[in-house]
Amino acid sequence: MKHFWLTAFLGGTIAALVAGAVLHLAGYPVAGDACWMAGTVVAVPPAAWWVISALRAGRLGVDAIAVLALVGTLAVQEYAAGAVIAVMLATGRALEDYAMRRAGRDLTALYERAPRSAHRYEDGGPHVVPVGEVRRGDLLLVPPGELVPVDGVVERATAMLDESALTGESLPVEYDEGQSVRSGVVNAGSAFDLRATGTVEESTYTGVVRLARETEAGTAPVVRLADRFAAWFLPATLLIAGLAWALSGEPVRAVAVLVVATPCPLLLAAPAAIASGMSRTARHGVVVKGGAALETLGRARTLVLDKTGTLTEGRPEVVDVVAAEEFTSPDVLGLAAAVDQMSSHVLAAAIVRAARLRGVEQPIAKEVRERAGVGTTGMVDGSKVSVGKAPPGTSSPWMAAARARAALDSAMTVWVCVDDDVAGVVLLRDAVRADAARTLRRLRSAGIERVVMLTGDRAEVAESVAGILGIDRVLAERSPAEKVVGVREEAERAVTVMVGDGINDAPALAAAQVGVAMGARGSAASAQAADVVLTADRLDRLADAMDVARRTRRIAVQSAGVGIGMSLVAMVAAALGWLPPVAGAFLQEGIDVAVIVNALRALRPVRGTRLRVDQATGELLQRFDREHAGLRPVLDLLRETADALDRPGPDSLALLQHAHRLLTEEVLPHEQEEDTRLYPALSRLLGDPEATVTMSRAHAEIIRLTNRLGAHLRLAHDHGPIPEQLDDLRACLYGLHAVLTLHFAQEEEAYFSLTGGEAA
């Protein structure tokens, strides 16, 4: 209705202006003036209503100047100027309406595409039911091209999902059986079965819709600044107009001042820019709850981050498996996974996931029992296998060495026992996000001057993560109350953004000027307390949002400041008699339209600090990243083989041969293809032929050590390496492990983290 009324208002004022001009050119000046006067009169009531509405809201808007200018042109019979002002008012309001509707399109699309039905299995087949009837535990069919109706777990087949509506990711993501998926994403592959883990009210997409409905653009500080500006601009305008009339004795000069001081559309540039910026953040998978949050985000100088789930993955991963004598690492991992398959513990899930990724055979476990705080036990091939804490009273030099290794790696230990004898230990650690370092560098480039880690975790664990990422200050072992104190201390120094994902982060998020929740799997409490929610479980989306926020604020301030400056110059010219009302009206119309169009630039994509990756290079990066995941077991094998040299013999020789075969058949071809295909593409992307030289040098060292290992195998006897070889073999194997581990980490951080997906 509002859009229709504004369109009619704009059409009517333009028709009156054009008709008056045509009649004047045709030699009918009286009729032409009548048209212009009618256009002016038509504009007075809506302008007066806008003034009344502003006063009711407690604001003194510059629409009052427009009313005075319209009445003034009628009083001094400058009908042409009045008609132009009427068109200017209508054009400004129409542009504002377009900007708001265009800016809100992405947010509106979020809840307009919400799932409304689901295919639930009943009586042996799928039946369409309203999504509100789906309950936790229901088995659903998700056909190709349809939305995932509720959060769930892939029950059968592989799911290929388009998550662009939630995350901004441009490429589909593959999910295997047992992996969790979120509602609101589109099935971009074949049909699959989904086991619901929640109702529609509890699902991710409903939460995003709820957040989208809370967004508003009219509360941003830069918009309120325009309102405060009007409080002194109106009296200043009246003073200049009064002086021009008093000193010259010509009322037309006062009217001319009022005409060029009618910046109603101009001051709408700020909310238009803010709304446009919020639209851009929505496309990046970031929901901003208000214009004030977006504007403040653009001024942030300090970033405070929780560690777990924000800088780290938020879930433990197996980093090493250490086997006792008579067992191998795959044996230990396979036994642990067999017993832990029925456990819901987060460590058990990590062990099962690691066994699946490494292709370790998992025997069948029977009579599985779980004791809270102790672990899980079961029968495997007639033996009792327990997974969890070490049996009471067990201790040995080997176990002491394993605990020392875990301490050095800041890892958790899960002991695996067979018939009450320790068979090995699984080491787990919450890994640093691959995109964390690059994201922090991007944020520093965007204006963040200080990065603080705030965590309840142990100091040594926090310091190890901070050392990797270059954190400026670490506040470890903090309770939720102490986190609030830490955030307030930082907020007193500079505008502070706090990022967290857990329930215990909610108070700290509320204490910062801008709270940011990792909403993909974060708690409802943190999302409720936050001003910004990242719907994608990626920290780099915060950098995208800050790029948009800074550009939006710059455009809003630029639009208002430059436009008002030009209006002031025009007012002085009008007061001196250099600018008649008609010319002033056309000039002001041009200024206002130009400034509002400039504000709409905030709708355009932002390059910001993100490096653009072309599709071909992106596909190469994703391919080699997947290959890295497949080569991880080789790193474990190298360390296991080096440890086995303490017991030289045929078994250690077999391990050496197996390790060398994997290196030559899998690792070296991977590295050589990176040199010939990936690195040239990256050099072109980065614009620097020297950008990948250090990585190529690492390849040369990997090849050298692999060849050295091959030479040792040729020197070894049939029953194993000779004693004189052992020291150099250990150095070679540990060296390969160290170089490959560092090389993989460098590539994943520097290159593979670029494949975060491009928002539209």
mmCIF file of C-alpha atoms in Angstrom, residues 279-458:
data_model
loop_
_atom_site.group_PDB
_atom_site.id
_atom_site.type_symbol
_atom_site.label_atom_id
_atom_site.label_comp_id
_atom_site.label_asym_id
_atom_site.label_seq_id
_atom_site.Cartn_x
_atom_site.Cartn_y
_atom_site.Cartn_z
ATOM 1 C CA SER A 279 21.389 -6.957 3.159
ATOM 2 C CA ARG A 280 24.998 -7.623 2.165
ATOM 3 C CA THR A 281 25.845 -9.252 5.513
ATOM 4 C CA ALA A 282 22.809 -11.537 5.153
ATOM 5 C CA ARG A 283 24.246 -12.789 1.866
ATOM 6 C CA HIS A 284 27.450 -13.701 3.723
ATOM 7 C CA GLY A 285 25.535 -15.850 6.206
ATOM 8 C CA VAL A 286 25.616 -13.155 8.918
ATOM 9 C CA VAL A 287 22.419 -11.924 10.599
ATOM 10 C CA VAL A 288 22.798 -8.469 12.169
ATOM 11 C CA LYS A 289 20.050 -7.711 14.691
ATOM 12 C CA GLY A 290 19.988 -3.967 14.112
ATOM 13 C CA GLY A 291 21.524 -1.046 12.307
ATOM 14 C CA ALA A 292 23.229 0.058 15.504
ATOM 15 C CA ALA A 293 25.145 -3.226 15.661
ATOM 16 C CA LEU A 294 26.281 -2.895 12.050
ATOM 17 C CA GLU A 295 27.419 0.696 12.514
ATOM 18 C CA THR A 296 29.264 -0.147 15.748
ATOM 19 C CA LEU A 297 30.881 -3.176 14.128
ATOM 20 C CA GLY A 298 32.332 -0.785 11.564
ATOM 21 C CA ARG A 299 34.085 1.179 14.363
ATOM 22 C CA ALA A 300 35.478 -1.797 16.315
ATOM 23 C CA ARG A 301 39.139 -1.741 17.311
ATOM 24 C CA THR A 302 39.386 -4.655 19.794
ATOM 25 C CA LEU A 303 38.370 -8.255 19.189
ATOM 26 C CA VAL A 304 37.794 -10.641 22.122
ATOM 27 C CA LEU A 305 37.388 -14.328 21.247
ATOM 28 C CA ASP A 306 36.435 -17.384 23.197
ATOM 29 C CA LYS A 307 38.751 -20.300 22.369
ATOM 30 C CA THR A 308 36.655 -23.451 22.218
ATOM 31 C CA GLY A 309 34.380 -23.569 19.187
ATOM 32 C CA THR A 310 35.532 -20.156 17.994
ATOM 33 C CA LEU A 311 39.285 -20.325 17.402
ATOM 34 C CA THR A 312 39.237 -24.111 17.633
ATOM 35 C CA GLU A 313 36.932 -26.650 16.018
ATOM 36 C CA GLY A 314 34.988 -27.123 19.253
ATOM 37 C CA ARG A 315 35.238 -30.889 19.109
ATOM 38 C CA PRO A 316 38.173 -33.194 19.895
ATOM 39 C CA GLU A 317 40.078 -34.919 17.115
ATOM 40 C CA VAL A 318 42.432 -37.892 17.347
ATOM 41 C CA VAL A 319 45.985 -36.582 16.959
ATOM 42 C CA ASP A 320 47.923 -39.761 17.781
ATOM 43 C CA VAL A 321 47.491 -43.403 18.719
ATOM 44 C CA VAL A 322 50.290 -44.948 20.779
ATOM 45 C CA ALA A 323 50.363 -48.745 20.978
ATOM 46 C CA ALA A 324 51.968 -50.907 23.647
ATOM 47 C CA GLU A 325 54.058 -53.953 22.783
ATOM 48 C CA GLU A 326 52.267 -56.712 20.844
ATOM 49 C CA PHE A 327 49.769 -54.189 19.424
ATOM 50 C CA THR A 328 49.787 -51.745 16.532
ATOM 51 C CA SER A 329 48.173 -48.326 16.331
ATOM 52 C CA PRO A 330 45.443 -49.531 13.907
ATOM 53 C CA ASP A 331 44.702 -52.416 16.303
ATOM 54 C CA VAL A 332 44.264 -50.023 19.226
ATOM 55 C CA LEU A 333 42.127 -47.557 17.270
ATOM 56 C CA GLY A 334 39.981 -50.340 15.821
ATOM 57 C CA LEU A 335 39.292 -51.893 19.229
ATOM 58 C CA ALA A 336 38.447 -48.498 20.742
ATOM 59 C CA ALA A 337 36.101 -47.632 17.871
ATOM 60 C CA ALA A 338 34.377 -51.026 18.065
ATOM 61 C CA VAL A 339 33.435 -50.492 21.717
ATOM 62 C CA ASP A 340 32.716 -46.758 21.378
ATOM 63 C CA GLN A 341 30.273 -47.084 18.465
ATOM 64 C CA MET A 342 27.378 -47.292 20.897
ATOM 65 C CA SER A 343 28.564 -44.422 23.111
ATOM 66 C CA SER A 344 27.205 -40.866 22.887
ATOM 67 C CA HIS A 345 30.293 -39.323 24.516
ATOM 68 C CA VAL A 346 32.055 -36.640 22.471
ATOM 69 C CA LEU A 347 35.423 -38.447 22.779
ATOM 70 C CA ALA A 348 33.866 -41.702 21.621
ATOM 71 C CA ALA A 349 32.436 -39.982 18.562
ATOM 72 C CA ALA A 350 35.891 -38.593 17.740
ATOM 73 C CA ILE A 351 37.482 -42.059 18.010
ATOM 74 C CA VAL A 352 34.847 -43.669 15.763
ATOM 75 C CA ARG A 353 35.188 -40.823 13.252
ATOM 76 C CA ALA A 354 38.992 -41.199 13.177
ATOM 77 C CA ALA A 355 38.771 -44.960 12.604
ATOM 78 C CA ARG A 356 36.365 -44.421 9.711
ATOM 79 C CA LEU A 357 38.526 -41.716 8.097
ATOM 80 C CA ARG A 358 41.688 -43.824 8.408
ATOM 81 C CA GLY A 359 40.041 -46.922 7.007
ATOM 82 C CA VAL A 360 40.694 -48.945 10.165
ATOM 83 C CA GLU A 361 38.746 -52.185 10.455
ATOM 84 C CA GLN A 362 36.314 -52.137 13.372
ATOM 85 C CA PRO A 363 35.495 -55.585 14.799
ATOM 86 C CA ILE A 364 32.043 -56.305 16.208
ATOM 87 C CA ALA A 365 31.635 -55.592 19.926
ATOM 88 C CA LYS A 366 29.073 -57.340 22.126
ATOM 89 C CA GLU A 367 27.729 -56.745 25.613
ATOM 90 C CA VAL A 368 28.727 -53.065 25.453
ATOM 91 C CA ARG A 369 28.227 -51.122 28.669
ATOM 92 C CA GLU A 370 28.988 -47.509 29.482
ATOM 93 C CA ARG A 371 29.752 -46.091 32.918
ATOM 94 C CA ALA A 372 29.558 -42.312 33.265
ATOM 95 C CA GLY A 373 32.928 -40.802 34.108
ATOM 96 C CA VAL A 374 34.770 -44.107 33.658
ATOM 97 C CA GLY A 375 34.369 -45.326 30.091
ATOM 98 C CA THR A 376 32.932 -48.096 27.957
ATOM 99 C CA THR A 377 33.505 -51.851 28.027
ATOM 100 C CA GLY A 378 32.563 -54.673 25.648
ATOM 101 C CA MET A 379 33.503 -58.104 24.405
ATOM 102 C CA VAL A 380 35.501 -58.262 21.158
ATOM 103 C CA ASP A 381 36.507 -61.683 19.770
ATOM 104 C CA GLY A 382 36.202 -63.202 23.230
ATOM 105 C CA SER A 383 38.332 -60.565 24.979
ATOM 106 C CA LYS A 384 37.153 -57.857 27.328
ATOM 107 C CA VAL A 385 37.987 -54.417 25.874
ATOM 108 C CA SER A 386 37.657 -51.268 27.970
ATOM 109 C CA VAL A 387 37.994 -47.704 26.669
ATOM 110 C CA GLY A 388 38.302 -44.699 28.975
ATOM 111 C CA LYS A 389 40.323 -44.060 32.089
ATOM 112 C CA ALA A 390 43.402 -46.140 32.913
ATOM 113 C CA PRO A 391 42.689 -49.040 35.299
ATOM 114 C CA PRO A 392 43.375 -48.088 38.948
ATOM 115 C CA GLY A 393 46.850 -48.980 40.162
ATOM 116 C CA THR A 394 48.318 -49.514 36.685
ATOM 117 C CA SER A 395 51.594 -47.800 35.973
ATOM 118 C CA SER A 396 54.647 -48.466 33.854
ATOM 119 C CA PRO A 397 57.494 -46.532 32.218
ATOM 120 C CA TRP A 398 55.644 -46.872 28.904
ATOM 121 C CA MET A 399 52.476 -45.294 30.361
ATOM 122 C CA ALA A 400 54.544 -42.512 31.941
ATOM 123 C CA ALA A 401 56.106 -41.791 28.554
ATOM 124 C CA ALA A 402 52.645 -41.742 26.916
ATOM 125 C CA ARG A 403 51.355 -39.294 29.530
ATOM 126 C CA ALA A 404 54.393 -37.087 28.955
ATOM 127 C CA ARG A 405 53.725 -37.097 25.208
ATOM 128 C CA ALA A 406 50.095 -36.124 25.866
ATOM 129 C CA ALA A 407 51.213 -33.269 28.120
ATOM 130 C CA LEU A 408 53.602 -31.989 25.456
ATOM 131 C CA ASP A 409 50.781 -31.996 22.896
ATOM 132 C CA SER A 410 48.194 -30.544 25.361
ATOM 133 C CA ALA A 411 46.145 -33.627 24.515
ATOM 134 C CA MET A 412 43.528 -35.684 26.343
ATOM 135 C CA THR A 413 44.162 -39.406 26.884
ATOM 136 C CA VAL A 414 41.784 -42.314 26.346
ATOM 137 C CA TRP A 415 43.275 -45.628 27.456
ATOM 138 C CA VAL A 416 42.451 -48.876 25.668
ATOM 139 C CA CYS A 417 42.795 -52.118 27.667
ATOM 140 C CA VAL A 418 42.408 -55.746 26.612
ATOM 141 C CA ASP A 419 41.632 -58.151 29.467
ATOM 142 C CA ASP A 420 42.752 -55.432 31.933
ATOM 143 C CA ASP A 421 46.158 -55.049 30.237
ATOM 144 C CA VAL A 422 46.909 -51.672 28.639
ATOM 145 C CA ALA A 423 47.014 -52.074 24.854
ATOM 146 C CA GLY A 424 47.491 -48.443 23.956
ATOM 147 C CA VAL A 425 46.313 -44.891 24.372
ATOM 148 C CA VAL A 426 44.440 -42.543 22.046
ATOM 149 C CA LEU A 427 45.470 -38.868 22.210
ATOM 150 C CA LEU A 428 42.826 -36.274 21.346
ATOM 151 C CA ARG A 429 42.973 -32.503 21.023
ATOM 152 C CA ASP A 430 40.680 -29.668 19.987
ATOM 153 C CA ALA A 431 42.390 -28.517 16.785
ATOM 154 C CA VAL A 432 42.798 -24.876 15.761
ATOM 155 C CA ARG A 433 40.459 -23.909 12.930
ATOM 156 C CA ALA A 434 42.197 -23.930 9.566
ATOM 157 C CA ASP A 435 40.759 -20.507 8.730
ATOM 158 C CA ALA A 436 41.488 -18.879 12.118
ATOM 159 C CA ALA A 437 44.934 -17.423 11.358
ATOM 160 C CA ARG A 438 43.947 -16.041 7.956
ATOM 161 C CA THR A 439 40.746 -14.564 9.412
ATOM 162 C CA LEU A 440 42.645 -12.793 12.193
ATOM 163 C CA ARG A 441 45.062 -11.334 9.642
ATOM 164 C CA ARG A 442 42.083 -10.118 7.599
ATOM 165 C CA LEU A 443 40.496 -8.546 10.682
ATOM 166 C CA ARG A 444 43.718 -6.734 11.546
ATOM 167 C CA SER A 445 43.854 -5.418 7.975
ATOM 168 C CA ALA A 446 40.264 -4.201 8.377
ATOM 169 C CA GLY A 447 41.102 -2.097 11.448
ATOM 170 C CA ILE A 448 41.231 -4.444 14.462
ATOM 171 C CA GLU A 449 44.213 -3.316 16.521
ATOM 172 C CA ARG A 450 44.059 -5.723 19.470
ATOM 173 C CA VAL A 451 43.047 -9.401 19.692
ATOM 174 C CA VAL A 452 42.316 -10.992 23.081
ATOM 175 C CA MET A 453 41.585 -14.652 23.859
ATOM 176 C CA LEU A 454 39.155 -15.171 26.744
ATOM 177 C CA THR A 455 38.671 -18.766 27.851
ATOM 178 C CA GLY A 456 37.908 -20.992 30.787
ATOM 179 C CA ASP A 457 40.479 -23.522 29.571
ATOM 180 C CA ARG A 458 43.883 -24.154 31.153
#
